[in-house]
């Protein structure tokens, strides 16, 4: 059975890069009818951020990435927090010790820095020199007993054949062990480093496929050495392309501005965000008929690691907004009204109708807040261009003509205001020789106080006759000379 995992560190908010890694692991597991495991990598206690673990759970569930086993659900191969697996790591460290595959290294930070500077000056790869390799077991134990600080390092045979990884995305990838050198497995404080705990956990949790960013590729070669030394089966690795800015540069987290939490607050739907993240580095195949809008179920049906690209995926905010807008169109006005609650008590009963006015153009949920400005009494003083238009003699004549005729007909006929207003605007346009913006902008400015906004006639229907006539009358008064002091 296919078993994938997502193993975040609770050191901050879940950002787009990590969310995409989790999504690809989730989609592949579901596509193969396998299992998706959540493991919390909290070995580095000094870097933990309070509340981050809970935020990770919240964001994953909001995205629809529910795990089969994990800290909150449990499972047969738990615990699922690395901080609760210390005894397991220590037991496998002892196993490596018995196999003489590790040794204590007493190198000080100053010694390591001197080595680094020398290697740089000589143009050699930066790696540990192995200076404590030859220390006898007796001398090593003696120095440890004396309280001297040390780390445990993996003994790497630099003369052995290149390490070969058959990556699901990149094909066969090689690295010479000579480039790697003896790497640290346990820190001086007795805590395992990420790559050791990660390898042991993946093996014991029977993870079959590991999806991760290509920036982890160098770690993977080291972990393969750990797998082989401990006799573990190696999982299939899939190193995902990095995400770049639209200009092709390295993707920046921009101080958390692209965290899932912030994108949620900015009005993105989980379905829209998942749709876009899936396309960041993965190709769904021919979309000439279907387009690029996919539901979670459609993504699960299509997803395969073979279609993940090698080249950098460019992040495009406009495409994210476009896809999110398409997912907004799938929701009914009543569903949207629940996602964007009305903040104007007097419009509570008609909020779904108000949302319908701007739904066709909405790209994020926060766009629906714009309709609130059109429901309030216009502020004609905020836009000088609106003031100038309303003050013109032609506008005053046009508004006056339509206002009088509409009011008269509404009183006599009791017809729907939107029908009467549309007819009278059209009639005034013919008699005055006006059309397009010259005809409609004065009425948009009068009714909304702006040149932009929802379609005028549907808005008039929602506002009702009393409010429409009131706004036309107010616009004419504000447009007259000295109206501000009247």
GROMACS .gro file of C-alpha atoms in nm:
model
  486
    1UNK     CA    1   0.000   0.000   0.000
    2UNK     CA    2   0.118   0.351  -0.085
    3UNK     CA    3   0.190   0.556   0.228
    4UNK     CA    4   0.290   0.921   0.197
    5UNK     CA    5   0.355   1.172   0.470
    6UNK     CA    6   0.379   1.540   0.549
    7UNK     CA    7   0.625   1.624   0.826
    8UNK     CA    8   0.622   1.998   0.904
    9UNK     CA    9   0.819   2.170   1.179
   10UNK     CA   10   0.598   2.386   1.405
   11UNK     CA   11   0.828   2.686   1.375
   12UNK     CA   12   0.582   2.926   1.212
   13UNK     CA   13   0.279   2.949   0.988
   14UNK     CA   14   0.214   2.701   0.709
   15UNK     CA   15   0.318   2.878   0.388
   16UNK     CA   16   0.249   2.802   0.025
   17UNK     CA   17   0.559   2.594  -0.038
   18UNK     CA   18   0.488   2.356   0.249
   19UNK     CA   19   0.118   2.346   0.165
   20UNK     CA   20   0.199   2.237  -0.191
   21UNK     CA   21   0.427   1.960  -0.058
   22UNK     CA   22   0.145   1.839   0.168
   23UNK     CA   23  -0.106   1.859  -0.119
   24UNK     CA   24   0.108   1.652  -0.358
   25UNK     CA   25   0.161   1.386  -0.090
   26UNK     CA   26  -0.212   1.383  -0.015
   27UNK     CA   27  -0.319   1.367  -0.381
   28UNK     CA   28  -0.082   1.083  -0.462
   29UNK     CA   29  -0.193   0.880  -0.160
   30UNK     CA   30  -0.560   0.928  -0.245
   31UNK     CA   31  -0.499   0.862  -0.616
   32UNK     CA   32  -0.338   0.527  -0.524
   33UNK     CA   33  -0.604   0.456  -0.257
   34UNK     CA   34  -0.325   0.468  -0.002
   35UNK     CA   35  -0.272   0.649   0.328
   36UNK     CA   36  -0.158   1.002   0.411
   37UNK     CA   37   0.037   1.040   0.737
   38UNK     CA   38   0.099   1.358   0.938
   39UNK     CA   39   0.409   1.374   1.155
   40UNK     CA   40   0.525   1.676   1.354
   41UNK     CA   41   0.901   1.737   1.332
   42UNK     CA   42   0.956   1.910   1.666
   43UNK     CA   43   1.303   1.786   1.756
   44UNK     CA   44   1.447   2.139   1.753
   45UNK     CA   45   1.268   2.267   2.062
   46UNK     CA   46   1.448   2.602   2.060
   47UNK     CA   47   1.287   2.705   1.731
   48UNK     CA   48   0.931   2.605   1.815
   49UNK     CA   49   0.668   2.879   1.792
   50UNK     CA   50   0.377   2.858   2.032
   51UNK     CA   51   0.050   2.783   1.855
   52UNK     CA   52   0.219   2.674   1.529
   53UNK     CA   53   0.128   2.308   1.565
   54UNK     CA   54  -0.240   2.389   1.615
   55UNK     CA   55  -0.223   2.631   1.319
   56UNK     CA   56  -0.083   2.352   1.099
   57UNK     CA   57  -0.374   2.124   1.190
   58UNK     CA   58  -0.622   2.405   1.126
   59UNK     CA   59  -0.476   2.502   0.788
   60UNK     CA   60  -0.449   2.145   0.659
   61UNK     CA   61  -0.809   2.069   0.751
   62UNK     CA   62  -0.925   2.398   0.597
   63UNK     CA   63  -0.752   2.296   0.272
   64UNK     CA   64  -0.927   1.959   0.288
   65UNK     CA   65  -0.606   1.759   0.350
   66UNK     CA   66  -0.727   1.525   0.620
   67UNK     CA   67  -0.468   1.274   0.739
   68UNK     CA   68  -0.525   0.906   0.815
   69UNK     CA   69  -0.272   0.884   1.098
   70UNK     CA   70  -0.117   1.160   1.305
   71UNK     CA   71  -0.088   1.332   1.643
   72UNK     CA   72  -0.459   1.394   1.682
   73UNK     CA   73  -0.576   1.064   1.534
   74UNK     CA   74  -0.311   0.822   1.649
   75UNK     CA   75  -0.228   0.507   1.456
   76UNK     CA   76  -0.033   0.181   1.466
   77UNK     CA   77   0.315   0.332   1.419
   78UNK     CA   78   0.296   0.629   1.658
   79UNK     CA   79   0.371   0.841   1.839
   80UNK     CA   80   0.358   1.098   1.561
   81UNK     CA   81   0.555   1.378   1.727
   82UNK     CA   82   0.932   1.345   1.699
   83UNK     CA   83   0.978   1.480   2.052
   84UNK     CA   84   0.796   1.169   2.176
   85UNK     CA   85   1.020   0.927   1.982
   86UNK     CA   86   1.356   0.998   2.150
   87UNK     CA   87   1.406   0.641   2.273
   88UNK     CA   88   1.362   0.509   1.918
   89UNK     CA   89   1.630   0.741   1.781
   90UNK     CA   90   1.870   0.647   2.059
   91UNK     CA   91   1.819   0.276   1.995
   92UNK     CA   92   1.906   0.315   1.627
   93UNK     CA   93   2.205   0.530   1.713
   94UNK     CA   94   2.328   0.244   1.933
   95UNK     CA   95   2.274   0.003   1.645
   96UNK     CA   96   2.493   0.218   1.421
   97UNK     CA   97   2.753   0.230   1.697
   98UNK     CA   98   2.761  -0.150   1.718
   99UNK     CA   99   2.802  -0.159   1.342
  100UNK     CA  100   3.095   0.090   1.380
  101UNK     CA  101   2.923   0.327   1.138
  102UNK     CA  102   2.940   0.631   1.366
  103UNK     CA  103   3.193   0.802   1.593
  104UNK     CA  104   3.216   1.087   1.842
  105UNK     CA  105   3.346   1.413   1.705
  106UNK     CA  106   3.490   1.663   1.955
  107UNK     CA  107   3.561   1.939   1.703
  108UNK     CA  108   3.487   2.285   1.843
  109UNK     CA  109   3.304   2.554   1.645
  110UNK     CA  110   3.636   2.737   1.614
  111UNK     CA  111   3.806   2.431   1.466
  112UNK     CA  112   3.524   2.377   1.218
  113UNK     CA  113   3.538   2.741   1.111
  114UNK     CA  114   3.913   2.717   1.050
  115UNK     CA  115   3.855   2.411   0.834
  116UNK     CA  116   3.586   2.591   0.638
  117UNK     CA  117   3.804   2.894   0.569
  118UNK     CA  118   4.092   2.675   0.456
  119UNK     CA  119   3.869   2.479   0.217
  120UNK     CA  120   3.725   2.801   0.073
  121UNK     CA  121   4.073   2.949   0.023
  122UNK     CA  122   4.182   2.631  -0.159
  123UNK     CA  123   3.866   2.612  -0.369
  124UNK     CA  124   3.767   2.276  -0.225
  125UNK     CA  125   3.415   2.158  -0.136
  126UNK     CA  126   3.312   2.250   0.219
  127UNK     CA  127   3.282   1.936   0.432
  128UNK     CA  128   3.406   1.798   0.760
  129UNK     CA  129   3.769   1.684   0.739
  130UNK     CA  130   3.722   1.371   0.949
  131UNK     CA  131   3.993   1.472   1.195
  132UNK     CA  132   3.838   1.266   1.480
  133UNK     CA  133   3.779   0.953   1.273
  134UNK     CA  134   4.087   0.777   1.400
  135UNK     CA  135   4.024   0.844   1.770
  136UNK     CA  136   4.022   0.512   1.956
  137UNK     CA  137   3.709   0.394   2.135
  138UNK     CA  138   3.891   0.417   2.467
  139UNK     CA  139   4.009   0.775   2.409
  140UNK     CA  140   3.666   0.877   2.278
  141UNK     CA  141   3.491   0.735   2.584
  142UNK     CA  142   3.746   0.893   2.816
  143UNK     CA  143   3.691   1.240   2.672
  144UNK     CA  144   3.313   1.195   2.680
  145UNK     CA  145   3.327   1.083   3.044
  146UNK     CA  146   3.532   1.392   3.123
  147UNK     CA  147   3.241   1.608   3.008
  148UNK     CA  148   3.389   1.720   2.677
  149UNK     CA  149   3.118   1.815   2.427
  150UNK     CA  150   3.079   1.602   2.117
  151UNK     CA  151   2.845   1.517   1.830
  152UNK     CA  152   2.787   1.181   1.667
  153UNK     CA  153   2.893   1.166   1.301
  154UNK     CA  154   2.816   0.913   1.032
  155UNK     CA  155   3.128   0.742   0.898
  156UNK     CA  156   3.114   0.783   0.520
  157UNK     CA  157   3.329   0.570   0.294
  158UNK     CA  158   3.447   0.837   0.054
  159UNK     CA  159   3.605   0.580  -0.178
  160UNK     CA  160   3.281   0.394  -0.240
  161UNK     CA  161   3.072   0.415  -0.557
  162UNK     CA  162   2.846   0.716  -0.620
  163UNK     CA  163   2.517   0.719  -0.432
  164UNK     CA  164   2.234   0.672  -0.682
  165UNK     CA  165   1.876   0.783  -0.627
  166UNK     CA  166   1.598   0.697  -0.871
  167UNK     CA  167   1.380   1.002  -0.826
  168UNK     CA  168   1.018   0.993  -0.947
  169UNK     CA  169   1.053   1.346  -1.084
  170UNK     CA  170   1.420   1.382  -1.183
  171UNK     CA  171   1.505   1.031  -1.285
  172UNK     CA  172   1.844   0.894  -1.182
  173UNK     CA  173   2.046   1.135  -0.968
  174UNK     CA  174   2.399   1.068  -0.841
  175UNK     CA  175   2.633   1.214  -0.582
  176UNK     CA  176   2.983   1.110  -0.486
  177UNK     CA  177   3.025   1.025  -0.115
  178UNK     CA  178   3.352   1.217  -0.132
  179UNK     CA  179   3.150   1.538  -0.161
  180UNK     CA  180   2.935   1.455   0.143
  181UNK     CA  181   3.190   1.382   0.413
  182UNK     CA  182   3.107   1.261   0.763
  183UNK     CA  183   2.783   1.430   0.864
  184UNK     CA  184   2.626   1.489   1.205
  185UNK     CA  185   2.351   1.257   1.331
  186UNK     CA  186   2.316   1.369   1.693
  187UNK     CA  187   2.393   1.714   1.832
  188UNK     CA  188   2.599   1.778   2.143
  189UNK     CA  189   2.277   1.820   2.344
  190UNK     CA  190   2.176   1.463   2.266
  191UNK     CA  191   1.905   1.558   2.015
  192UNK     CA  192   1.902   1.394   1.671
  193UNK     CA  193   1.933   1.619   1.368
  194UNK     CA  194   1.644   1.639   1.125
  195UNK     CA  195   1.785   1.407   0.860
  196UNK     CA  196   1.846   1.120   1.106
  197UNK     CA  197   1.509   1.141   1.282
  198UNK     CA  198   1.340   1.186   0.945
  199UNK     CA  199   1.498   0.877   0.792
  200UNK     CA  200   1.429   0.655   1.096
  201UNK     CA  201   1.068   0.774   1.118
  202UNK     CA  202   0.997   0.725   0.748
  203UNK     CA  203   1.131   0.372   0.769
  204UNK     CA  204   0.945   0.276   1.087
  205UNK     CA  205   0.623   0.436   0.964
  206UNK     CA  206   0.655   0.237   0.639
  207UNK     CA  207   0.645   0.546   0.418
  208UNK     CA  208   0.666   0.431   0.057
  209UNK     CA  209   0.684   0.771  -0.118
  210UNK     CA  210   0.852   1.087   0.006
  211UNK     CA  211   0.755   1.415  -0.163
  212UNK     CA  212   0.973   1.711  -0.073
  213UNK     CA  213   1.124   2.024  -0.225
  214UNK     CA  214   1.433   1.989  -0.443
  215UNK     CA  215   1.624   2.193  -0.183
  216UNK     CA  216   1.625   1.873   0.025
  217UNK     CA  217   1.806   1.671  -0.243
  218UNK     CA  218   2.145   1.692  -0.072
  219UNK     CA  219   1.985   1.568   0.251
  220UNK     CA  220   1.833   1.276   0.066
  221UNK     CA  221   2.175   1.133  -0.029
  222UNK     CA  222   2.277   1.141   0.337
  223UNK     CA  223   1.952   0.976   0.440
  224UNK     CA  224   2.001   0.702   0.183
  225UNK     CA  225   2.330   0.619   0.357
  226UNK     CA  226   2.139   0.597   0.688
  227UNK     CA  227   1.876   0.369   0.533
  228UNK     CA  228   2.140   0.138   0.395
  229UNK     CA  229   2.347   0.131   0.714
  230UNK     CA  230   2.040   0.033   0.919
  231UNK     CA  231   1.911  -0.216   0.664
  232UNK     CA  232   1.595  -0.019   0.586
  233UNK     CA  233   1.417  -0.028   0.251
  234UNK     CA  234   1.443   0.304   0.071
  235UNK     CA  235   1.120   0.487  -0.020
  236UNK     CA  236   1.054   0.637  -0.361
  237UNK     CA  237   1.166   1.000  -0.355
  238UNK     CA  238   0.997   1.277  -0.552
  239UNK     CA  239   1.180   1.609  -0.531
  240UNK     CA  240   0.940   1.885  -0.632
  241UNK     CA  241   1.050   2.191  -0.829
  242UNK     CA  242   1.106   2.508  -0.632
  243UNK     CA  243   0.851   2.788  -0.655
  244UNK     CA  244   0.978   3.107  -0.812
  245UNK     CA  245   0.845   3.460  -0.835
  246UNK     CA  246   0.683   3.564  -1.161
  247UNK     CA  247   1.012   3.722  -1.271
  248UNK     CA  248   1.185   3.384  -1.236
  249UNK     CA  249   1.370   3.469  -0.915
  250UNK     CA  250   1.374   3.265  -0.597
  251UNK     CA  251   1.037   3.256  -0.427
  252UNK     CA  252   1.020   3.464  -0.109
  253UNK     CA  253   0.783   3.397   0.178
  254UNK     CA  254   0.757   3.777   0.217
  255UNK     CA  255   0.750   3.767   0.595
  256UNK     CA  256   0.449   3.538   0.608
  257UNK     CA  257   0.232   3.731   0.363
  258UNK     CA  258   0.181   3.409   0.168
  259UNK     CA  259   0.092   3.193   0.464
  260UNK     CA  260  -0.226   2.987   0.431
  261UNK     CA  261  -0.374   3.181   0.723
  262UNK     CA  262  -0.319   3.516   0.551
  263UNK     CA  263  -0.448   3.395   0.216
  264UNK     CA  264  -0.758   3.266   0.391
  265UNK     CA  265  -0.809   3.608   0.550
  266UNK     CA  266  -0.755   3.771   0.210
  267UNK     CA  267  -1.062   3.589   0.081
  268UNK     CA  268  -0.929   3.285  -0.100
  269UNK     CA  269  -1.138   2.968  -0.098
  270UNK     CA  270  -0.975   2.638  -0.002
  271UNK     CA  271  -1.093   2.487  -0.332
  272UNK     CA  272  -0.941   2.774  -0.533
  273UNK     CA  273  -0.612   2.762  -0.344
  274UNK     CA  274  -0.586   2.383  -0.374
  275UNK     CA  275  -0.660   2.405  -0.747
  276UNK     CA  276  -0.383   2.660  -0.798
  277UNK     CA  277  -0.128   2.485  -0.577
  278UNK     CA  278  -0.180   2.161  -0.768
  279UNK     CA  279  -0.082   2.338  -1.090
  280UNK     CA  280   0.239   2.475  -0.936
  281UNK     CA  281   0.479   2.221  -1.081
  282UNK     CA  282   0.232   1.957  -1.198
  283UNK     CA  283   0.067   1.922  -1.539
  284UNK     CA  284  -0.287   1.782  -1.562
  285UNK     CA  285  -0.240   1.699  -1.928
  286UNK     CA  286  -0.459   1.832  -2.208
  287UNK     CA  287  -0.682   2.110  -2.071
  288UNK     CA  288  -0.803   2.246  -2.405
  289UNK     CA  289  -1.153   2.114  -2.336
  290UNK     CA  290  -1.176   2.106  -1.957
  291UNK     CA  291  -0.974   2.416  -1.874
  292UNK     CA  292  -0.762   2.434  -1.557
  293UNK     CA  293  -1.039   2.448  -1.300
  294UNK     CA  294  -1.048   2.128  -1.096
  295UNK     CA  295  -1.225   2.010  -0.783
  296UNK     CA  296  -1.038   1.807  -0.523
  297UNK     CA  297  -1.193   1.484  -0.654
  298UNK     CA  298  -1.090   1.568  -1.010
  299UNK     CA  299  -0.735   1.638  -0.895
  300UNK     CA  300  -0.721   1.305  -0.710
  301UNK     CA  301  -0.833   1.123  -1.024
  302UNK     CA  302  -0.573   1.292  -1.245
  303UNK     CA  303  -0.272   1.332  -1.017
  304UNK     CA  304   0.042   1.133  -1.080
  305UNK     CA  305   0.404   1.198  -0.985
  306UNK     CA  306   0.507   1.129  -1.345
  307UNK     CA  307   0.348   1.459  -1.448
  308UNK     CA  308   0.542   1.668  -1.197
  309UNK     CA  309   0.777   1.906  -1.379
  310UNK     CA  310   1.149   1.946  -1.318
  311UNK     CA  311   1.162   2.318  -1.396
  312UNK     CA  312   1.085   2.589  -1.144
  313UNK     CA  313   0.716   2.669  -1.095
  314UNK     CA  314   0.640   3.039  -1.125
  315UNK     CA  315   0.392   3.186  -0.879
  316UNK     CA  316   0.133   3.405  -1.047
  317UNK     CA  317  -0.108   3.598  -0.824
  318UNK     CA  318  -0.332   3.686  -1.118
  319UNK     CA  319  -0.380   3.321  -1.208
  320UNK     CA  320  -0.450   3.237  -0.844
  321UNK     CA  321  -0.717   3.507  -0.833
  322UNK     CA  322  -0.865   3.396  -1.165
  323UNK     CA  323  -0.899   3.032  -1.054
  324UNK     CA  324  -1.034   3.138  -0.716
  325UNK     CA  325  -1.294   3.350  -0.895
  326UNK     CA  326  -1.402   3.046  -1.095
  327UNK     CA  327  -1.456   2.850  -0.775
  328UNK     CA  328  -1.657   3.142  -0.632
  329UNK     CA  329  -1.896   3.109  -0.927
  330UNK     CA  330  -1.971   2.751  -0.817
  331UNK     CA  331  -2.119   2.874  -0.488
  332UNK     CA  332  -2.475   2.995  -0.448
  333UNK     CA  333  -2.550   3.342  -0.314
  334UNK     CA  334  -2.676   3.190   0.011
  335UNK     CA  335  -2.351   2.993   0.052
  336UNK     CA  336  -2.147   3.306  -0.014
  337UNK     CA  337  -2.358   3.503   0.233
  338UNK     CA  338  -2.251   3.258   0.506
  339UNK     CA  339  -1.884   3.294   0.410
  340UNK     CA  340  -1.910   3.675   0.400
  341UNK     CA  341  -2.156   3.767   0.678
  342UNK     CA  342  -2.355   4.089   0.643
  343UNK     CA  343  -2.222   4.375   0.854
  344UNK     CA  344  -2.520   4.603   0.791
  345UNK     CA  345  -2.822   4.493   1.003
  346UNK     CA  346  -3.070   4.676   0.780
  347UNK     CA  347  -2.958   4.462   0.484
  348UNK     CA  348  -2.950   4.129   0.663
  349UNK     CA  349  -3.264   3.997   0.488
  350UNK     CA  350  -3.146   4.102   0.142
  351UNK     CA  351  -2.774   4.026   0.176
  352UNK     CA  352  -2.784   3.733  -0.068
  353UNK     CA  353  -2.939   3.963  -0.329
  354UNK     CA  354  -2.666   4.220  -0.266
  355UNK     CA  355  -2.398   3.954  -0.310
  356UNK     CA  356  -2.551   3.854  -0.643
  357UNK     CA  357  -2.478   4.204  -0.777
  358UNK     CA  358  -2.100   4.155  -0.769
  359UNK     CA  359  -2.065   3.776  -0.778
  360UNK     CA  360  -1.982   3.760  -1.150
  361UNK     CA  361  -1.677   3.983  -1.105
  362UNK     CA  362  -1.559   3.862  -0.763
  363UNK     CA  363  -1.217   3.695  -0.747
  364UNK     CA  364  -1.179   3.678  -0.368
  365UNK     CA  365  -1.436   3.680  -0.090
  366UNK     CA  366  -1.326   4.024   0.026
  367UNK     CA  367  -1.456   4.161  -0.306
  368UNK     CA  368  -1.807   4.116  -0.169
  369UNK     CA  369  -1.737   4.382   0.092
  370UNK     CA  370  -1.733   4.636  -0.191
  371UNK     CA  371  -2.109   4.604  -0.231
  372UNK     CA  372  -2.155   4.754   0.115
  373UNK     CA  373  -2.033   5.090  -0.018
  374UNK     CA  374  -2.310   5.091  -0.277
  375UNK     CA  375  -2.577   5.012  -0.020
  376UNK     CA  376  -2.484   5.313   0.192
  377UNK     CA  377  -2.581   5.671   0.113
  378UNK     CA  378  -2.324   5.803  -0.139
  379UNK     CA  379  -2.045   6.037  -0.033
  380UNK     CA  380  -2.032   6.274  -0.327
  381UNK     CA  381  -1.753   6.482  -0.174
  382UNK     CA  382  -1.492   6.201  -0.174
  383UNK     CA  383  -1.430   6.204  -0.550
  384UNK     CA  384  -1.361   6.540  -0.721
  385UNK     CA  385  -1.446   6.393  -1.062
  386UNK     CA  386  -1.787   6.284  -0.935
  387UNK     CA  387  -1.843   6.633  -0.791
  388UNK     CA  388  -1.749   6.799  -1.120
  389UNK     CA  389  -1.978   6.572  -1.320
  390UNK     CA  390  -2.275   6.628  -1.090
  391UNK     CA  391  -2.216   7.004  -1.097
  392UNK     CA  392  -2.229   7.029  -1.476
  393UNK     CA  393  -2.535   7.189  -1.629
  394UNK     CA  394  -2.591   6.896  -1.868
  395UNK     CA  395  -2.586   6.645  -1.580
  396UNK     CA  396  -2.829   6.853  -1.377
  397UNK     CA  397  -3.066   6.870  -1.672
  398UNK     CA  398  -3.038   6.495  -1.739
  399UNK     CA  399  -3.088   6.394  -1.376
  400UNK     CA  400  -3.377   6.636  -1.333
  401UNK     CA  401  -3.558   6.508  -1.639
  402UNK     CA  402  -3.530   6.142  -1.539
  403UNK     CA  403  -3.600   6.212  -1.170
  404UNK     CA  404  -3.925   6.398  -1.240
  405UNK     CA  405  -4.054   6.145  -1.492
  406UNK     CA  406  -3.964   5.847  -1.274
  407UNK     CA  407  -4.122   5.997  -0.963
  408UNK     CA  408  -4.439   6.083  -1.152
  409UNK     CA  409  -4.474   5.737  -1.302
  410UNK     CA  410  -4.393   5.563  -0.973
  411UNK     CA  411  -4.669   5.762  -0.802
  412UNK     CA  412  -4.923   5.702  -1.079
  413UNK     CA  413  -4.839   5.348  -1.190
  414UNK     CA  414  -4.666   5.185  -0.896
  415UNK     CA  415  -4.440   5.002  -1.142
  416UNK     CA  416  -4.105   4.848  -1.054
  417UNK     CA  417  -3.848   5.123  -1.017
  418UNK     CA  418  -3.581   4.939  -1.219
  419UNK     CA  419  -3.813   4.911  -1.520
  420UNK     CA  420  -3.926   5.272  -1.504
  421UNK     CA  421  -3.573   5.402  -1.448
  422UNK     CA  422  -3.436   5.200  -1.742
  423UNK     CA  423  -3.710   5.331  -1.972
  424UNK     CA  424  -3.670   5.692  -1.864
  425UNK     CA  425  -3.289   5.686  -1.896
  426UNK     CA  426  -3.323   5.538  -2.245
  427UNK     CA  427  -3.585   5.800  -2.337
  428UNK     CA  428  -3.374   6.087  -2.204
  429UNK     CA  429  -3.075   5.958  -2.397
  430UNK     CA  430  -3.270   5.968  -2.721
  431UNK     CA  431  -3.413   6.315  -2.662
  432UNK     CA  432  -3.077   6.462  -2.555
  433UNK     CA  433  -2.863   6.267  -2.799
  434UNK     CA  434  -2.666   6.084  -2.530
  435UNK     CA  435  -2.548   5.724  -2.506
  436UNK     CA  436  -2.282   5.507  -2.343
  437UNK     CA  437  -2.081   5.663  -2.061
  438UNK     CA  438  -2.217   6.008  -2.133
  439UNK     CA  439  -2.565   5.876  -2.056
  440UNK     CA  440  -2.503   5.627  -1.776
  441UNK     CA  441  -2.212   5.777  -1.579
  442UNK     CA  442  -2.422   6.062  -1.435
  443UNK     CA  443  -2.674   5.811  -1.296
  444UNK     CA  444  -2.403   5.581  -1.163
  445UNK     CA  445  -2.240   5.877  -0.991
  446UNK     CA  446  -2.575   5.991  -0.853
  447UNK     CA  447  -2.682   5.652  -0.718
  448UNK     CA  448  -2.345   5.517  -0.596
  449UNK     CA  449  -2.117   5.823  -0.565
  450UNK     CA  450  -1.871   5.642  -0.793
  451UNK     CA  451  -1.802   5.566  -1.158
  452UNK     CA  452  -1.753   5.195  -1.084
  453UNK     CA  453  -1.972   4.932  -0.928
  454UNK     CA  454  -2.238   4.674  -1.008
  455UNK     CA  455  -2.482   4.704  -1.296
  456UNK     CA  456  -2.701   5.009  -1.242
  457UNK     CA  457  -3.050   4.872  -1.306
  458UNK     CA  458  -3.015   4.557  -1.085
  459UNK     CA  459  -2.874   4.783  -0.811
  460UNK     CA  460  -3.177   5.013  -0.846
  461UNK     CA  461  -3.406   4.713  -0.809
  462UNK     CA  462  -3.230   4.612  -0.486
  463UNK     CA  463  -3.230   4.966  -0.344
  464UNK     CA  464  -3.598   5.021  -0.417
  465UNK     CA  465  -3.792   5.323  -0.547
  466UNK     CA  466  -3.770   5.535  -0.232
  467UNK     CA  467  -3.391   5.505  -0.205
  468UNK     CA  468  -3.331   5.557  -0.578
  469UNK     CA  469  -3.540   5.875  -0.590
  470UNK     CA  470  -3.380   6.001  -0.270
  471UNK     CA  471  -3.031   5.956  -0.414
  472UNK     CA  472  -3.120   6.126  -0.743
  473UNK     CA  473  -3.261   6.421  -0.554
  474UNK     CA  474  -2.962   6.437  -0.321
  475UNK     CA  475  -2.720   6.422  -0.615
  476UNK     CA  476  -2.893   6.715  -0.782
  477UNK     CA  477  -2.877   6.920  -0.462
  478UNK     CA  478  -2.509   6.839  -0.403
  479UNK     CA  479  -2.428   6.923  -0.762
  480UNK     CA  480  -2.568   7.276  -0.744
  481UNK     CA  481  -2.339   7.570  -0.665
  482UNK     CA  482  -2.282   7.635  -0.290
  483UNK     CA  483  -2.457   7.305  -0.209
  484UNK     CA  484  -2.191   7.215   0.049
  485UNK     CA  485  -2.305   7.503   0.269
  486UNK     CA  486  -2.673   7.480   0.192
   0.00000   0.00000   0.00000
